[in-house]
Amino acid sequence: MTGPDGTAAPEAQRFAVQTAMERVADLVVSGAEVVLTHGNGPQVGELLVKNQLAAQVVPQQPLDLCDAQTQATIGTLIQGALERSLAVRGIDRRVAVLVTRTRVDPDDPGFARPTKPIGRYLPEHAARRYVEQGETWADFGAPGWRRVVASPEPLEVVDASAAEALAAAGFLVVAAGGGGIPVVRESGGALRGVEAVVDKDLAAAVLAPVVGVSTMVIATTVEHAMVRYGRPDAWPIERVTVGELRALAAAGHFAGGSMGPKVDAAIRFVEQGGRRAAITSLELIADAAAGKAGTVVEPDPA
């Protein structure tokens, strides 16, 4: 979550989170029991920059621990903002923040071909120093070089049962922030963090069925997923079945780094038994949860 200026500065984050939680509070007022996830891309990127700049003074932290730190930081902001928003509406509810792990396959092809950009742009000569330290960087043209990491498929949200227990105990739960801390299972059964980023929307689709969610709403910056996005003949997708949406995705209508994962997550959730999924702007999430706004994805007819 970032502020109106697109930065992850503390006050900008507080503003963005408070704005978002006003809409979530409206959803709770309507009677919904809510489990929240969130992104963390800008925050992880800024934390990595701090690591790089302070490397001569303190040891750098690996990416999985940066994921953990940003989950806790953003979760705390969400916790305070949502509790305040509910209190103003006369509702006394507690919010629990769960720092969450997501298991991935150590042999996922994403580890061999990292493509997820993180952190700042640097000129080639500066990026080469980090390449020599074992990192993977890619040339993005005019902006410069940027670090790229794996974005493996989420197989399991390891701590989903804890999120389920907290929800059953009456908490509003924040879990799987930023897609969760990516971990792999070692031969002895222990879990080990890895340098990767899990897509937050795909992780949400894995978490949702375990915690008993019937409707998944993905908030973004537009009211609908679009066919022919960015073209004069573009049109919004309003109500669509899984099969219809999959066909549109196969035709290449959804960009891989933006709407594509959201569409994929919506399809997966409904296929796993979800009643509906919706993709819409933050302002419309309450209506979208009721199937009255945004791109509403429903099961194929029996």
Coordinates of C-alpha atoms in Angstrom, one line a residue:
M1 CA 0.0 0.0 0.0
T2 CA 1.3 3.4 -1.0
G3 CA 0.1 6.9 -0.7
P4 CA -1.3 9.2 -3.4
D5 CA 2.3 10.1 -4.5
G6 CA 3.1 6.4 -5.0
T7 CA 5.7 6.3 -2.3
A8 CA 5.9 4.0 0.7
A9 CA 6.8 6.8 3.1
P10 CA 5.3 6.2 6.6
E11 CA 2.7 9.0 6.4
A12 CA 1.8 8.1 2.8
Q13 CA 1.3 4.5 3.9
R14 CA -0.9 5.5 6.9
F15 CA -3.1 7.6 4.6
A16 CA -3.5 4.8 2.1
V17 CA -4.2 2.2 4.7
Q18 CA -6.7 4.4 6.5
T19 CA -8.5 5.1 3.3
A20 CA -8.7 1.4 2.4
M21 CA -9.8 0.4 5.9
E22 CA -12.8 2.8 5.7
R23 CA -14.1 0.7 2.9
V24 CA -13.3 -2.6 4.7
A25 CA -15.2 -1.3 7.7
D26 CA -18.2 -0.7 5.6
L27 CA -18.0 -4.3 4.5
V28 CA -17.9 -5.4 8.1
V29 CA -20.9 -3.2 9.0
S30 CA -22.8 -5.0 6.3
G31 CA -22.3 -8.3 8.2
A32 CA -19.3 -9.8 6.4
E33 CA -16.7 -11.7 8.3
V34 CA -13.4 -10.6 6.7
V35 CA -10.0 -12.1 6.2
L36 CA -7.6 -9.6 4.6
T37 CA -4.5 -10.0 2.5
H38 CA -2.3 -7.2 1.1
G39 CA 0.6 -6.4 -1.2
N40 CA 4.1 -5.3 0.0
G41 CA 6.0 -4.7 -3.2
P42 CA 7.1 -1.1 -2.7
Q43 CA 7.8 -1.7 1.0
V44 CA 10.1 -4.7 0.3
G45 CA 11.8 -2.7 -2.4
E46 CA 12.6 0.2 -0.1
L47 CA 13.8 -2.2 2.6
L48 CA 16.2 -3.8 0.1
V49 CA 17.5 -0.4 -0.7
K50 CA 18.1 0.3 3.0
N51 CA 19.9 -3.0 3.2
Q52 CA 22.2 -2.1 0.3
L53 CA 23.0 1.4 1.5
A54 CA 23.7 0.2 5.1
A55 CA 25.7 -2.9 4.0
Q56 CA 29.0 -1.5 5.2
V57 CA 27.5 -0.9 8.7
V58 CA 25.1 -3.8 9.4
P59 CA 24.6 -7.2 7.8
Q60 CA 22.0 -7.3 4.9
Q61 CA 18.8 -9.2 5.6
P62 CA 17.7 -11.9 3.1
L63 CA 14.5 -11.4 1.1
D64 CA 12.4 -13.8 3.1
L65 CA 13.1 -11.8 6.3
C66 CA 12.3 -8.6 4.4
D67 CA 9.0 -10.3 3.5
A68 CA 8.4 -11.0 7.2
Q69 CA 9.2 -7.5 8.3
T70 CA 6.9 -5.9 5.8
Q71 CA 4.1 -8.2 6.7
A72 CA 4.4 -7.1 10.3
T73 CA 4.7 -3.4 9.5
I74 CA 1.8 -3.2 7.0
G75 CA -0.3 -5.5 9.2
T76 CA 0.1 -3.2 12.2
L77 CA -1.0 -0.3 10.1
I78 CA -4.0 -2.2 8.9
Q79 CA -4.8 -3.4 12.4
G80 CA -4.9 0.1 13.9
A81 CA -6.7 1.7 10.9
L82 CA -9.4 -0.9 10.8
E83 CA -10.1 -0.9 14.5
R84 CA -10.3 2.9 14.4
S85 CA -12.7 2.8 11.5
L86 CA -14.9 0.2 13.2
A87 CA -14.9 2.1 16.5
V88 CA -16.2 5.3 14.7
R89 CA -19.1 3.1 13.5
G90 CA -19.8 1.8 17.0
I91 CA -18.3 -1.7 16.4
D92 CA -15.8 -3.1 18.9
R93 CA -13.9 -5.8 17.0
R94 CA -10.2 -6.8 17.3
V95 CA -7.9 -7.4 14.4
A96 CA -5.3 -10.1 14.5
V97 CA -2.2 -9.9 12.3
L98 CA -0.6 -13.2 11.4
V99 CA 2.9 -13.3 9.9
T100 CA 2.4 -16.1 7.4
R101 CA 4.5 -18.5 5.4
T102 CA 3.7 -19.9 2.0
R103 CA 5.2 -23.2 0.8
V104 CA 6.6 -23.4 -2.7
D105 CA 8.3 -26.1 -4.7
P106 CA 12.1 -25.9 -4.6
D107 CA 12.1 -27.2 -8.1
D108 CA 9.6 -24.5 -9.4
P109 CA 10.9 -23.3 -12.8
G110 CA 10.7 -19.8 -11.5
F111 CA 13.9 -20.3 -9.6
A112 CA 15.8 -21.1 -12.8
R113 CA 14.3 -18.1 -14.6
P114 CA 13.7 -15.3 -12.2
T115 CA 11.5 -12.5 -13.7
K116 CA 9.9 -10.6 -10.8
P117 CA 11.5 -7.1 -10.5
I118 CA 12.1 -5.7 -7.1
G119 CA 14.0 -2.8 -5.6
R120 CA 15.5 0.3 -7.3
Y121 CA 16.9 0.8 -10.8
L122 CA 20.7 1.2 -11.1
P123 CA 23.1 1.9 -13.9
E124 CA 24.8 -1.2 -15.3
H125 CA 28.1 -0.7 -13.6
A126 CA 26.5 -0.5 -10.2
A127 CA 24.2 -3.5 -10.8
R128 CA 27.2 -5.6 -11.8
R129 CA 28.5 -5.4 -8.3
Y130 CA 25.4 -7.2 -7.0
V131 CA 25.6 -9.7 -9.8
E132 CA 29.1 -10.5 -8.6
Q133 CA 27.6 -11.2 -5.2
G134 CA 25.2 -13.8 -6.7
E135 CA 22.1 -11.7 -7.4
T136 CA 20.3 -11.7 -10.7
W137 CA 19.7 -8.4 -12.4
A138 CA 18.1 -7.6 -15.7
D139 CA 18.4 -4.7 -18.1
F140 CA 15.1 -2.7 -18.3
G141 CA 16.3 -0.2 -20.9
A142 CA 16.1 3.5 -20.2
P143 CA 15.3 3.2 -16.5
G144 CA 18.3 1.0 -15.9
W145 CA 19.0 -2.4 -14.4
R146 CA 16.9 -3.9 -11.6
R147 CA 17.1 -7.0 -9.5
V148 CA 14.8 -9.9 -10.5
V149 CA 13.8 -12.8 -8.3
A150 CA 11.7 -16.0 -8.6
S151 CA 8.0 -15.8 -8.3
P152 CA 7.1 -19.5 -7.7
E153 CA 3.6 -21.0 -7.5
P154 CA 2.1 -21.0 -4.0
L155 CA 1.3 -24.6 -3.0
E156 CA 0.2 -24.1 0.6
V157 CA -0.3 -21.3 3.0
V158 CA 1.4 -23.0 5.9
D159 CA -0.3 -21.0 8.7
A160 CA -3.8 -21.1 7.2
S161 CA -5.1 -23.2 10.1
A162 CA -4.0 -20.5 12.5
A163 CA -5.8 -17.9 10.4
E164 CA -8.9 -20.1 10.5
A165 CA -8.7 -20.5 14.3
L166 CA -8.4 -16.7 14.8
A167 CA -11.4 -16.0 12.5
A168 CA -13.4 -18.7 14.4
A169 CA -12.5 -16.9 17.7
G170 CA -14.0 -13.7 16.4
F171 CA -11.0 -11.8 15.1
L172 CA -10.8 -10.0 11.8
V173 CA -7.7 -11.6 10.4
V174 CA -4.8 -10.2 8.3
A175 CA -2.8 -13.0 6.8
A176 CA -0.6 -13.9 3.8
G177 CA 0.5 -10.3 3.3
G178 CA 2.6 -9.9 0.2
G179 CA 1.9 -13.5 -0.7
G180 CA 3.5 -14.8 2.5
I181 CA 7.1 -15.6 3.3
P182 CA 8.2 -18.2 0.7
V183 CA 9.5 -21.4 2.3
V184 CA 10.5 -24.8 1.0
R185 CA 10.3 -28.1 2.8
E186 CA 13.7 -29.7 3.4
S187 CA 14.3 -33.5 3.4
G188 CA 13.9 -33.7 7.1
G189 CA 10.6 -31.9 7.1
A190 CA 11.7 -28.5 8.3
L191 CA 10.7 -25.3 6.5
R192 CA 13.4 -22.9 5.1
G193 CA 12.9 -19.4 3.8
V194 CA 14.0 -18.8 0.2
E195 CA 14.8 -15.7 -1.9
A196 CA 11.6 -15.3 -3.8
V197 CA 8.3 -13.3 -4.0
V198 CA 4.9 -15.1 -4.1
D199 CA 2.1 -13.4 -6.0
K200 CA -0.3 -12.0 -3.4
D201 CA -3.4 -12.8 -5.4
L202 CA -2.5 -16.4 -6.1
A203 CA -1.6 -16.9 -2.4
A204 CA -5.0 -15.4 -1.4
A205 CA -6.7 -18.0 -3.7
V206 CA -4.8 -20.8 -1.8
L207 CA -5.7 -19.3 1.6
A208 CA -9.4 -18.5 1.0
P209 CA -10.8 -22.0 0.8
V210 CA -9.0 -23.2 3.9
V211 CA -10.4 -20.4 6.1
G212 CA -13.9 -20.9 4.8
V213 CA -14.3 -17.9 2.5
S214 CA -17.3 -18.0 0.2
T215 CA -16.5 -14.8 -1.7
M216 CA -13.1 -13.4 -2.7
V217 CA -12.8 -9.7 -3.6
I218 CA -9.6 -8.5 -5.2
A219 CA -9.2 -4.7 -4.9
T220 CA -7.3 -2.9 -7.6
T221 CA -7.2 0.5 -9.2
V222 CA -9.9 0.0 -11.8
E223 CA -13.6 -1.0 -11.5
H224 CA -13.4 -3.9 -13.9
A225 CA -11.1 -6.2 -15.8
M226 CA -11.1 -5.1 -19.4
V227 CA -11.1 -6.8 -22.8
R228 CA -8.7 -5.0 -25.1
Y229 CA -7.4 -2.8 -22.2
G230 CA -5.9 0.5 -23.3
R231 CA -7.5 0.4 -26.8
P232 CA -10.4 2.6 -28.0
D233 CA -12.6 -0.5 -28.4
A234 CA -12.0 -1.8 -24.9
W235 CA -15.0 -2.9 -22.9
P236 CA -15.5 -3.9 -19.2
I237 CA -16.2 -7.5 -18.1
E238 CA -19.1 -7.4 -15.7
R239 CA -20.5 -10.9 -15.0
V240 CA -18.6 -13.8 -16.4
T241 CA -18.2 -17.6 -15.8
V242 CA -14.9 -19.3 -15.1
G243 CA -14.9 -20.8 -18.6
E244 CA -15.6 -17.6 -20.3
L245 CA -12.9 -15.8 -18.3
R246 CA -10.4 -18.5 -19.0
A247 CA -11.0 -18.1 -22.7
L248 CA -10.4 -14.4 -22.5
A249 CA -7.2 -15.0 -20.6
A250 CA -6.0 -17.5 -23.1
A251 CA -6.6 -14.9 -25.8
G252 CA -4.1 -12.6 -24.1
H253 CA -6.4 -9.9 -22.8
F254 CA -4.8 -9.6 -19.3
A255 CA -1.2 -8.4 -18.7
G256 CA 1.0 -10.9 -16.8
G257 CA 2.3 -8.3 -14.3
S258 CA -1.0 -6.7 -13.4
M259 CA -4.4 -8.0 -14.2
G260 CA -3.3 -11.5 -15.2
P261 CA -2.6 -12.8 -11.7
K262 CA -5.9 -11.3 -10.4
V263 CA -7.9 -13.1 -13.1
D264 CA -5.9 -16.3 -12.5
A265 CA -6.6 -16.1 -8.8
A266 CA -10.3 -15.5 -9.3
I267 CA -10.6 -18.5 -11.6
R268 CA -8.7 -20.7 -9.2
F269 CA -10.8 -19.7 -6.2
V270 CA -14.2 -20.3 -7.9
E271 CA -12.9 -23.6 -9.3
Q272 CA -12.1 -24.7 -5.8
G273 CA -15.7 -24.2 -4.7
G274 CA -15.9 -20.5 -4.0
R275 CA -19.4 -19.0 -4.6
R276 CA -18.0 -16.0 -6.5
A277 CA -14.9 -13.9 -7.0
A278 CA -14.9 -10.2 -7.9
I279 CA -12.3 -7.8 -9.2
T280 CA -13.0 -4.1 -8.7
S281 CA -11.8 -0.8 -7.3
L282 CA -11.4 -0.3 -3.5
E283 CA -14.4 2.0 -3.4
L284 CA -16.7 -0.7 -4.7
I285 CA -15.6 -3.7 -2.6
A286 CA -18.8 -3.9 -0.5
D287 CA -21.0 -4.0 -3.6
A288 CA -18.6 -6.4 -5.3
A289 CA -18.8 -8.8 -2.4
A290 CA -22.6 -8.9 -3.0
G291 CA -22.1 -9.5 -6.7
K292 CA -23.3 -6.0 -7.7
A293 CA -20.2 -4.3 -8.9
G294 CA -16.9 -5.0 -10.7
T295 CA -16.0 -8.1 -12.6
V296 CA -18.0 -10.9 -11.0
V297 CA -16.7 -14.4 -11.7
E298 CA -19.1 -17.3 -11.1
P299 CA -18.9 -21.1 -11.6
D300 CA -19.7 -22.6 -14.9
P301 CA -23.3 -23.9 -15.3
A302 CA -23.7 -27.4 -14.1

